[in-house]
Amino acid sequence: MSKVIVHSLFSEFDIDLFKLGKHFRLYEKFGSHIVTVNGVKGTYFSVWAPSAKSVSVIGDFNFWNENEHQLNVRWDASGIWEGFIPEVGKGNIYKYKIHSHHNGVITEKADPYARRYEHPPKTASVVWEDSYDWKDSEWMKKRKKNNAIDAPFSVYEVHLGSWKRKIEEDRSLSYYELADELVAYVKKMNFTHVELMPIMEYPYDPSWGYQLTGYFAPTSRFGYPEEFKLLVDKLHQNDIGILLDWVPSHFPEDGHGLGFFDGSCLYEHPDRRKGYHPDWKSLIFNYGRNEVKSFLISNAIFWLDQYHADGLRVDAVASMLFLDYSREDGEWEPNIFGGRENLEAIDFMKELNQEVYRSFPDVQTIAEESTSFPMVSKPTFVGGLGFGMKWMMGWMHDTLLYMGKEPIHRRHHQNDLTFSMTYAFTENFLLPLSHDEVVYGKRSIIGRMPGDEWQKFANLRLLYSYMFTHPGTNLLFMGAEFGQHDEWNFQGSLDWHLLQYDYHSGIQNLITDLNKLYKENPALYEKQFDAEGFEWISYDDYENSVITYVRKGHNDKEALVIACNFTPVPRKDYRIGISMKGTLKQIFNSDDTKYGGTGNFKASKIKIESKDWHYRDYSAEITIPPLGAVVFKFDK
């Protein structure tokens, strides 16, 4: 006989919202919750399994015997099974054993809402609660300003398992260790935000975390949930925001995961044309099912609410938007209007963003989206998807293609460099040089640069200088900030030993100063998504492979003049048009010796002459170093 006591955390209103797809705090109800019933302490369990004939909680407290603790199905046709088990508490290990109505199928599943899981390769859920005492109140008060679209937003992308390892112990750093070492490093490098590749529990290391089974639990690989909160807290105490990679696009078929959960296609779409991803061999959520939509939006809210995340970078948005994504003719079915858009997924993303910004107006959602789908980062009330920002994949592709060419050929490809400005303000773009660009034979970023060693590093300095002064926010994957030669290896550590060499430490110094330049000059961020914040001086000097432009904020007198030379030939006495009188003061030079440059092409103050040039009334002669970039400010 079952030793489960009838108990519920659900009100009738909760159930109505759940059925309608409008309950966005399901983590407060589903899963395992330590409670006291009639003076007895124990754990309340609840799980959604509408196709189940019976559901049992099996675990270390009942010798995994399915006959000991059978849950009760609710009377309201919600498909929810629930009940209270006395004397089960924090640290107990469990799963749900489900007998299905469908062909006698039996499944053993981890709890979709569990707050902690066993360390992989073990797969059971763990009853857990923590009472972490947050100390980031100062950050939380001001983060709306720090996370705003008119604030500096420079992101350091990190894979926690391979950022730094304890070589002698052959292990990654723990959340506790990262709270010291990673936080101190990011602060030293002047990044404004850290983006973590998925830290939700996942079974397979080579997936890098993008195939999730535990959507509501930080992975146990690096420690306990409260230790992950400590990492977030320490970042905030040091004025660093944290973004989490979030994966609502697909999930793996692992036996303990969401797939075929109760013997039916519960979370995944039952039509394989919509429910199976051929590239990733994974299952696709059924975005048209209300309860699934509630699950996903509740999960997004959970990380913002319970873990104080400053934003979510939403993975693989393009795969969600289009029914024919990665499919051949005949492998997909058009929508009701005959189009290729996934209307249910589009509605889900709009509702997701509406709820996120309604509940947390001081965070950002960022779409990793690679197509020309319109208005991804525009508000839903004007027909957009409602994201705060979108990755600028076109800029990344075109710029890396251009930078990979020998300088002698670049004059034939100037359009690759300048084309991004034709669409730069159609979205709120984030410029990414992410982990995807340094794996699978693509080579490292420094490995793509042509020329001898000096030219490779000069090209890299130039690329980063152009990136940080281009409109938009930016993201750099770990290792790229010091010019790591090898492709990223998720099983190893970054090649920190390279910092003993001047060229590599020079790149690190460059990124530190570019972040500082970005944060200290409003011209680079106040109008980073506004066409008024950018002005070409000259984009058509392809013979010299030089581009010059102006970045502007709210105060025109704080404008910056940027010049980039994409050849190894120094451009001396290079005249550029200027819109105002006065003098120019050089505030950045990528050829500085502390970055590994020559230091031979310095300039202090440059007089602006009353000589018209580039359709402007004034002009000045500047020197642009070989494979270099310089930034000037108007001297008051």
PDB file of C-alpha atoms in Angstrom, residues 94-339:
ATOM      1  CA  TYR A  94      14.657   9.778  -6.492  1.00  0.00           C
ATOM      2  CA  LYS A  95      13.043   9.215  -9.869  1.00  0.00           C
ATOM      3  CA  TYR A  96       9.492   8.766 -11.134  1.00  0.00           C
ATOM      4  CA  LYS A  97       8.451   5.337 -12.359  1.00  0.00           C
ATOM      5  CA  ILE A  98       5.588   5.714 -14.789  1.00  0.00           C
ATOM      6  CA  HIS A  99       3.274   2.997 -16.124  1.00  0.00           C
ATOM      7  CA  SER A 100       1.664   4.323 -19.271  1.00  0.00           C
ATOM      8  CA  HIS A 101      -1.753   3.696 -20.733  1.00  0.00           C
ATOM      9  CA  HIS A 102       0.003   3.328 -24.084  1.00  0.00           C
ATOM     10  CA  ASN A 103       0.882  -0.315 -24.829  1.00  0.00           C
ATOM     11  CA  GLY A 104       2.041  -0.963 -21.291  1.00  0.00           C
ATOM     12  CA  VAL A 105       5.121   1.225 -21.658  1.00  0.00           C
ATOM     13  CA  ILE A 106       7.075   1.783 -18.422  1.00  0.00           C
ATOM     14  CA  THR A 107       9.503   4.692 -18.021  1.00  0.00           C
ATOM     15  CA  GLU A 108      11.836   5.795 -15.235  1.00  0.00           C
ATOM     16  CA  LYS A 109      12.348   9.536 -15.363  1.00  0.00           C
ATOM     17  CA  ALA A 110      14.293  12.193 -13.546  1.00  0.00           C
ATOM     18  CA  ASP A 111      12.162  15.029 -12.198  1.00  0.00           C
ATOM     19  CA  PRO A 112      11.848  17.761 -14.874  1.00  0.00           C
ATOM     20  CA  TYR A 113      11.644  20.386 -12.105  1.00  0.00           C
ATOM     21  CA  ALA A 114      14.351  19.034  -9.769  1.00  0.00           C
ATOM     22  CA  ARG A 115      16.664  21.693  -8.292  1.00  0.00           C
ATOM     23  CA  ARG A 116      19.631  19.313  -8.212  1.00  0.00           C
ATOM     24  CA  TYR A 117      20.766  16.098  -9.945  1.00  0.00           C
ATOM     25  CA  GLU A 118      23.330  13.449  -9.251  1.00  0.00           C
ATOM     26  CA  HIS A 119      26.759  13.966 -10.766  1.00  0.00           C
ATOM     27  CA  PRO A 120      26.778  12.545 -14.322  1.00  0.00           C
ATOM     28  CA  PRO A 121      26.892   9.802 -15.484  1.00  0.00           C
ATOM     29  CA  LYS A 122      24.390   9.115 -12.674  1.00  0.00           C
ATOM     30  CA  THR A 123      20.939  10.379 -13.615  1.00  0.00           C
ATOM     31  CA  ALA A 124      18.654  10.565 -10.571  1.00  0.00           C
ATOM     32  CA  SER A 125      17.157  13.726  -9.097  1.00  0.00           C
ATOM     33  CA  VAL A 126      18.010  14.997  -5.630  1.00  0.00           C
ATOM     34  CA  VAL A 127      15.579  16.567  -3.158  1.00  0.00           C
ATOM     35  CA  TRP A 128      17.088  19.966  -2.461  1.00  0.00           C
ATOM     36  CA  GLU A 129      16.508  23.351  -0.937  1.00  0.00           C
ATOM     37  CA  ASP A 130      18.875  26.151  -0.024  1.00  0.00           C
ATOM     38  CA  SER A 131      18.566  29.375   1.885  1.00  0.00           C
ATOM     39  CA  TYR A 132      21.333  31.356   0.232  1.00  0.00           C
ATOM     40  CA  ASP A 133      21.802  34.859   1.658  1.00  0.00           C
ATOM     41  CA  TRP A 134      22.271  37.146  -1.337  1.00  0.00           C
ATOM     42  CA  LYS A 135      24.619  40.113  -0.944  1.00  0.00           C
ATOM     43  CA  ASP A 136      24.165  41.722  -4.356  1.00  0.00           C
ATOM     44  CA  SER A 137      21.504  44.276  -3.427  1.00  0.00           C
ATOM     45  CA  GLU A 138      23.589  47.194  -4.725  1.00  0.00           C
ATOM     46  CA  TRP A 139      23.895  45.583  -8.149  1.00  0.00           C
ATOM     47  CA  MET A 140      20.223  44.653  -8.258  1.00  0.00           C
ATOM     48  CA  LYS A 141      19.253  48.252  -7.534  1.00  0.00           C
ATOM     49  CA  LYS A 142      21.305  49.654 -10.414  1.00  0.00           C
ATOM     50  CA  ARG A 143      21.317  46.806 -12.908  1.00  0.00           C
ATOM     51  CA  LYS A 144      18.569  48.318 -15.051  1.00  0.00           C
ATOM     52  CA  LYS A 145      21.078  51.003 -15.956  1.00  0.00           C
ATOM     53  CA  ASN A 146      23.961  48.527 -16.327  1.00  0.00           C
ATOM     54  CA  ASN A 147      21.954  46.146 -18.543  1.00  0.00           C
ATOM     55  CA  ALA A 148      20.323  48.852 -20.676  1.00  0.00           C
ATOM     56  CA  ILE A 149      20.705  48.974 -24.434  1.00  0.00           C
ATOM     57  CA  ASP A 150      22.386  52.385 -24.147  1.00  0.00           C
ATOM     58  CA  ALA A 151      25.000  51.090 -21.682  1.00  0.00           C
ATOM     59  CA  PRO A 152      28.360  49.385 -22.323  1.00  0.00           C
ATOM     60  CA  PHE A 153      27.782  45.690 -22.963  1.00  0.00           C
ATOM     61  CA  SER A 154      31.016  43.745 -23.503  1.00  0.00           C
ATOM     62  CA  VAL A 155      30.597  40.025 -22.932  1.00  0.00           C
ATOM     63  CA  TYR A 156      33.183  37.354 -22.060  1.00  0.00           C
ATOM     64  CA  GLU A 157      31.835  33.945 -23.123  1.00  0.00           C
ATOM     65  CA  VAL A 158      32.938  31.095 -20.871  1.00  0.00           C
ATOM     66  CA  HIS A 159      32.725  27.315 -20.774  1.00  0.00           C
ATOM     67  CA  LEU A 160      33.168  26.620 -17.075  1.00  0.00           C
ATOM     68  CA  GLY A 161      34.612  23.143 -17.549  1.00  0.00           C
ATOM     69  CA  SER A 162      37.567  24.284 -19.652  1.00  0.00           C
ATOM     70  CA  TRP A 163      38.267  27.894 -18.691  1.00  0.00           C
ATOM     71  CA  LYS A 164      40.926  26.807 -16.217  1.00  0.00           C
ATOM     72  CA  ARG A 165      41.681  23.385 -14.774  1.00  0.00           C
ATOM     73  CA  LYS A 166      43.578  22.072 -11.783  1.00  0.00           C
ATOM     74  CA  ILE A 167      46.152  20.162 -13.830  1.00  0.00           C
ATOM     75  CA  GLU A 168      47.629  18.214 -10.934  1.00  0.00           C
ATOM     76  CA  GLU A 169      44.156  17.005  -9.911  1.00  0.00           C
ATOM     77  CA  ASP A 170      42.845  16.681 -13.487  1.00  0.00           C
ATOM     78  CA  ARG A 171      39.634  18.552 -12.742  1.00  0.00           C
ATOM     79  CA  SER A 172      37.790  21.754 -13.541  1.00  0.00           C
ATOM     80  CA  LEU A 173      37.457  24.568 -11.070  1.00  0.00           C
ATOM     81  CA  SER A 174      34.446  24.443  -8.767  1.00  0.00           C
ATOM     82  CA  TYR A 175      31.795  27.158  -8.569  1.00  0.00           C
ATOM     83  CA  TYR A 176      33.456  28.176  -5.293  1.00  0.00           C
ATOM     84  CA  GLU A 177      36.899  28.503  -6.920  1.00  0.00           C
ATOM     85  CA  LEU A 178      35.460  30.275  -9.956  1.00  0.00           C
ATOM     86  CA  ALA A 179      33.855  32.815  -7.621  1.00  0.00           C
ATOM     87  CA  ASP A 180      37.404  33.929  -6.828  1.00  0.00           C
ATOM     88  CA  GLU A 181      39.459  33.272  -9.947  1.00  0.00           C
ATOM     89  CA  LEU A 182      36.999  33.912 -12.795  1.00  0.00           C
ATOM     90  CA  VAL A 183      35.489  36.982 -11.139  1.00  0.00           C
ATOM     91  CA  ALA A 184      38.902  38.541 -10.483  1.00  0.00           C
ATOM     92  CA  TYR A 185      40.004  37.874 -14.069  1.00  0.00           C
ATOM     93  CA  VAL A 186      36.886  39.304 -15.698  1.00  0.00           C
ATOM     94  CA  LYS A 187      37.115  42.398 -13.520  1.00  0.00           C
ATOM     95  CA  LYS A 188      40.788  42.855 -14.445  1.00  0.00           C
ATOM     96  CA  MET A 189      39.913  42.525 -18.145  1.00  0.00           C
ATOM     97  CA  ASN A 190      37.181  45.203 -17.837  1.00  0.00           C
ATOM     98  CA  PHE A 191      34.391  43.098 -19.367  1.00  0.00           C
ATOM     99  CA  THR A 192      30.935  44.238 -18.299  1.00  0.00           C
ATOM    100  CA  HIS A 193      29.254  40.816 -18.511  1.00  0.00           C
ATOM    101  CA  VAL A 194      30.034  37.110 -18.461  1.00  0.00           C
ATOM    102  CA  GLU A 195      28.046  34.689 -20.594  1.00  0.00           C
ATOM    103  CA  LEU A 196      28.113  31.082 -19.436  1.00  0.00           C
ATOM    104  CA  MET A 197      27.589  28.275 -21.900  1.00  0.00           C
ATOM    105  CA  PRO A 198      24.726  26.144 -20.525  1.00  0.00           C
ATOM    106  CA  ILE A 199      25.129  25.325 -16.849  1.00  0.00           C
ATOM    107  CA  MET A 200      21.784  23.521 -16.540  1.00  0.00           C
ATOM    108  CA  GLU A 201      22.305  19.797 -15.910  1.00  0.00           C
ATOM    109  CA  TYR A 202      23.288  17.819 -18.988  1.00  0.00           C
ATOM    110  CA  PRO A 203      24.379  14.170 -19.358  1.00  0.00           C
ATOM    111  CA  TYR A 204      26.932  14.318 -22.202  1.00  0.00           C
ATOM    112  CA  ASP A 205      30.101  16.414 -21.936  1.00  0.00           C
ATOM    113  CA  PRO A 206      30.734  16.685 -25.720  1.00  0.00           C
ATOM    114  CA  SER A 207      27.374  18.466 -26.075  1.00  0.00           C
ATOM    115  CA  TRP A 208      29.006  21.396 -24.191  1.00  0.00           C
ATOM    116  CA  GLY A 209      25.765  21.641 -22.233  1.00  0.00           C
ATOM    117  CA  TYR A 210      23.446  22.259 -25.182  1.00  0.00           C
ATOM    118  CA  GLN A 211      21.518  18.991 -24.666  1.00  0.00           C
ATOM    119  CA  LEU A 212      19.745  19.498 -21.353  1.00  0.00           C
ATOM    120  CA  THR A 213      17.984  17.061 -19.073  1.00  0.00           C
ATOM    121  CA  GLY A 214      17.801  19.146 -15.887  1.00  0.00           C
ATOM    122  CA  TYR A 215      16.316  22.486 -16.857  1.00  0.00           C
ATOM    123  CA  PHE A 216      15.944  23.762 -13.287  1.00  0.00           C
ATOM    124  CA  ALA A 217      19.275  22.643 -11.819  1.00  0.00           C
ATOM    125  CA  PRO A 218      22.801  23.995 -12.198  1.00  0.00           C
ATOM    126  CA  THR A 219      25.068  21.104 -13.160  1.00  0.00           C
ATOM    127  CA  SER A 220      26.514  19.209 -10.229  1.00  0.00           C
ATOM    128  CA  ARG A 221      29.862  18.945 -12.057  1.00  0.00           C
ATOM    129  CA  PHE A 222      31.109  22.077 -10.312  1.00  0.00           C
ATOM    130  CA  GLY A 223      29.317  21.983  -6.973  1.00  0.00           C
ATOM    131  CA  TYR A 224      26.035  22.659  -5.217  1.00  0.00           C
ATOM    132  CA  PRO A 225      23.271  25.055  -6.331  1.00  0.00           C
ATOM    133  CA  GLU A 226      24.076  27.535  -3.545  1.00  0.00           C
ATOM    134  CA  GLU A 227      27.719  27.567  -4.689  1.00  0.00           C
ATOM    135  CA  PHE A 228      26.573  28.594  -8.147  1.00  0.00           C
ATOM    136  CA  LYS A 229      24.570  31.366  -6.485  1.00  0.00           C
ATOM    137  CA  LEU A 230      27.801  32.424  -4.767  1.00  0.00           C
ATOM    138  CA  LEU A 231      29.473  32.743  -8.181  1.00  0.00           C
ATOM    139  CA  VAL A 232      26.624  34.919  -9.462  1.00  0.00           C
ATOM    140  CA  ASP A 233      26.686  36.953  -6.256  1.00  0.00           C
ATOM    141  CA  LYS A 234      30.433  37.587  -6.465  1.00  0.00           C
ATOM    142  CA  LEU A 235      30.116  38.714 -10.088  1.00  0.00           C
ATOM    143  CA  HIS A 236      27.424  41.181  -9.083  1.00  0.00           C
ATOM    144  CA  GLN A 237      29.412  42.447  -6.110  1.00  0.00           C
ATOM    145  CA  ASN A 238      32.160  43.292  -8.590  1.00  0.00           C
ATOM    146  CA  ASP A 239      29.786  45.087 -10.980  1.00  0.00           C
ATOM    147  CA  ILE A 240      29.780  42.281 -13.540  1.00  0.00           C
ATOM    148  CA  GLY A 241      26.533  41.035 -15.073  1.00  0.00           C
ATOM    149  CA  ILE A 242      25.862  37.389 -15.877  1.00  0.00           C
ATOM    150  CA  LEU A 243      24.091  35.989 -18.937  1.00  0.00           C
ATOM    151  CA  LEU A 244      23.077  32.339 -19.203  1.00  0.00           C
ATOM    152  CA  ASP A 245      22.881  30.326 -22.395  1.00  0.00           C
ATOM    153  CA  TRP A 246      19.369  28.880 -22.514  1.00  0.00           C
ATOM    154  CA  VAL A 247      18.198  26.103 -24.830  1.00  0.00           C
ATOM    155  CA  PRO A 248      14.436  25.986 -25.539  1.00  0.00           C
ATOM    156  CA  SER A 249      15.019  24.684 -29.070  1.00  0.00           C
ATOM    157  CA  HIS A 250      15.606  20.969 -28.486  1.00  0.00           C
ATOM    158  CA  PHE A 251      16.440  18.292 -25.901  1.00  0.00           C
ATOM    159  CA  PRO A 252      18.109  14.856 -25.993  1.00  0.00           C
ATOM    160  CA  GLU A 253      16.433  11.467 -26.154  1.00  0.00           C
ATOM    161  CA  ASP A 254      18.223  10.123 -23.057  1.00  0.00           C
ATOM    162  CA  GLY A 255      16.040   7.634 -21.202  1.00  0.00           C
ATOM    163  CA  HIS A 256      15.832   9.669 -17.993  1.00  0.00           C
ATOM    164  CA  GLY A 257      15.060  12.955 -19.784  1.00  0.00           C
ATOM    165  CA  LEU A 258      11.942  14.629 -21.159  1.00  0.00           C
ATOM    166  CA  GLY A 259      11.537  12.445 -24.234  1.00  0.00           C
ATOM    167  CA  PHE A 260       8.568  10.039 -24.370  1.00  0.00           C
ATOM    168  CA  PHE A 261       8.074  11.032 -20.753  1.00  0.00           C
ATOM    169  CA  ASP A 262       4.859   9.247 -19.816  1.00  0.00           C
ATOM    170  CA  GLY A 263       4.840   6.809 -22.714  1.00  0.00           C
ATOM    171  CA  SER A 264       3.600   9.530 -25.050  1.00  0.00           C
ATOM    172  CA  CYS A 265       5.078  12.514 -26.867  1.00  0.00           C
ATOM    173  CA  LEU A 266       4.508  14.825 -23.925  1.00  0.00           C
ATOM    174  CA  TYR A 267       7.106  17.571 -24.312  1.00  0.00           C
ATOM    175  CA  GLU A 268       8.131  16.882 -27.928  1.00  0.00           C
ATOM    176  CA  HIS A 269       5.977  17.434 -31.003  1.00  0.00           C
ATOM    177  CA  PRO A 270       4.406  14.100 -32.036  1.00  0.00           C
ATOM    178  CA  ASP A 271       5.002  14.760 -35.756  1.00  0.00           C
ATOM    179  CA  ARG A 272       8.672  13.929 -36.414  1.00  0.00           C
ATOM    180  CA  ARG A 273       8.715  16.586 -39.116  1.00  0.00           C
ATOM    181  CA  LYS A 274       8.265  19.121 -36.318  1.00  0.00           C
ATOM    182  CA  GLY A 275       9.478  17.110 -33.344  1.00  0.00           C
ATOM    183  CA  TYR A 276      12.897  15.765 -34.360  1.00  0.00           C
ATOM    184  CA  HIS A 277      16.069  17.669 -35.213  1.00  0.00           C
ATOM    185  CA  PRO A 278      18.065  15.791 -37.891  1.00  0.00           C
ATOM    186  CA  ASP A 279      21.331  17.675 -37.286  1.00  0.00           C
ATOM    187  CA  TRP A 280      21.496  17.255 -33.531  1.00  0.00           C
ATOM    188  CA  LYS A 281      19.609  13.920 -33.311  1.00  0.00           C
ATOM    189  CA  SER A 282      17.408  15.464 -30.650  1.00  0.00           C
ATOM    190  CA  LEU A 283      13.752  16.188 -29.957  1.00  0.00           C
ATOM    191  CA  ILE A 284      11.985  19.513 -30.549  1.00  0.00           C
ATOM    192  CA  PHE A 285       9.521  20.977 -28.060  1.00  0.00           C
ATOM    193  CA  ASN A 286       5.833  21.113 -28.947  1.00  0.00           C
ATOM    194  CA  TYR A 287       5.434  24.908 -28.788  1.00  0.00           C
ATOM    195  CA  GLY A 288       1.730  24.671 -29.509  1.00  0.00           C
ATOM    196  CA  ARG A 289       0.995  22.698 -26.337  1.00  0.00           C
ATOM    197  CA  ASN A 290       0.007  25.059 -23.538  1.00  0.00           C
ATOM    198  CA  GLU A 291       1.571  23.068 -20.716  1.00  0.00           C
ATOM    199  CA  VAL A 292       4.899  22.860 -22.575  1.00  0.00           C
ATOM    200  CA  LYS A 293       4.857  26.603 -23.140  1.00  0.00           C
ATOM    201  CA  SER A 294       4.274  27.128 -19.419  1.00  0.00           C
ATOM    202  CA  PHE A 295       7.188  24.784 -18.647  1.00  0.00           C
ATOM    203  CA  LEU A 296       9.626  26.670 -20.872  1.00  0.00           C
ATOM    204  CA  ILE A 297       8.642  30.202 -19.865  1.00  0.00           C
ATOM    205  CA  SER A 298       8.649  29.173 -16.201  1.00  0.00           C
ATOM    206  CA  ASN A 299      12.167  27.872 -16.711  1.00  0.00           C
ATOM    207  CA  ALA A 300      13.359  31.168 -18.180  1.00  0.00           C
ATOM    208  CA  ILE A 301      11.777  33.073 -15.292  1.00  0.00           C
ATOM    209  CA  PHE A 302      13.323  30.630 -12.787  1.00  0.00           C
ATOM    210  CA  TRP A 303      16.909  31.572 -13.662  1.00  0.00           C
ATOM    211  CA  LEU A 304      16.125  35.276 -13.560  1.00  0.00           C
ATOM    212  CA  ASP A 305      14.216  34.956 -10.294  1.00  0.00           C
ATOM    213  CA  GLN A 306      16.056  32.333  -8.267  1.00  0.00           C
ATOM    214  CA  TYR A 307      19.590  32.902  -9.593  1.00  0.00           C
ATOM    215  CA  HIS A 308      19.539  36.669 -10.299  1.00  0.00           C
ATOM    216  CA  ALA A 309      20.658  36.192 -13.922  1.00  0.00           C
ATOM    217  CA  ASP A 310      20.919  39.430 -15.893  1.00  0.00           C
ATOM    218  CA  GLY A 311      19.799  37.922 -19.139  1.00  0.00           C
ATOM    219  CA  LEU A 312      19.338  34.854 -21.306  1.00  0.00           C
ATOM    220  CA  ARG A 313      21.095  34.184 -24.577  1.00  0.00           C
ATOM    221  CA  VAL A 314      18.559  32.021 -26.402  1.00  0.00           C
ATOM    222  CA  ASP A 315      20.244  29.312 -28.440  1.00  0.00           C
ATOM    223  CA  ALA A 316      19.401  28.236 -32.002  1.00  0.00           C
ATOM    224  CA  VAL A 317      16.503  30.635 -32.592  1.00  0.00           C
ATOM    225  CA  ALA A 318      16.695  30.095 -36.357  1.00  0.00           C
ATOM    226  CA  SER A 319      15.955  26.386 -35.904  1.00  0.00           C
ATOM    227  CA  MET A 320      12.793  27.339 -34.031  1.00  0.00           C
ATOM    228  CA  LEU A 321      11.615  29.955 -36.512  1.00  0.00           C
ATOM    229  CA  PHE A 322      11.513  27.804 -39.641  1.00  0.00           C
ATOM    230  CA  LEU A 323       9.749  24.510 -40.288  1.00  0.00           C
ATOM    231  CA  ASP A 324      12.199  23.645 -43.085  1.00  0.00           C
ATOM    232  CA  TYR A 325      15.328  24.318 -41.024  1.00  0.00           C
ATOM    233  CA  SER A 326      17.905  21.675 -42.031  1.00  0.00           C
ATOM    234  CA  ARG A 327      15.254  19.721 -43.903  1.00  0.00           C
ATOM    235  CA  GLU A 328      14.925  18.724 -47.532  1.00  0.00           C
ATOM    236  CA  ASP A 329      11.783  19.015 -49.666  1.00  0.00           C
ATOM    237  CA  GLY A 330       9.185  16.563 -48.443  1.00  0.00           C
ATOM    238  CA  GLU A 331      10.652  16.463 -44.934  1.00  0.00           C
ATOM    239  CA  TRP A 332       8.598  19.371 -43.626  1.00  0.00           C
ATOM    240  CA  GLU A 333       5.012  20.558 -43.720  1.00  0.00           C
ATOM    241  CA  PRO A 334       4.062  24.197 -44.421  1.00  0.00           C
ATOM    242  CA  ASN A 335       2.075  26.193 -41.890  1.00  0.00           C
ATOM    243  CA  ILE A 336      -1.638  26.894 -42.312  1.00  0.00           C
ATOM    244  CA  PHE A 337      -0.842  29.802 -44.646  1.00  0.00           C
ATOM    245  CA  GLY A 338       1.499  27.748 -46.813  1.00  0.00           C
ATOM    246  CA  GLY A 339       4.647  29.377 -45.411  1.00  0.00           C
TER     247      GLY A 339
END
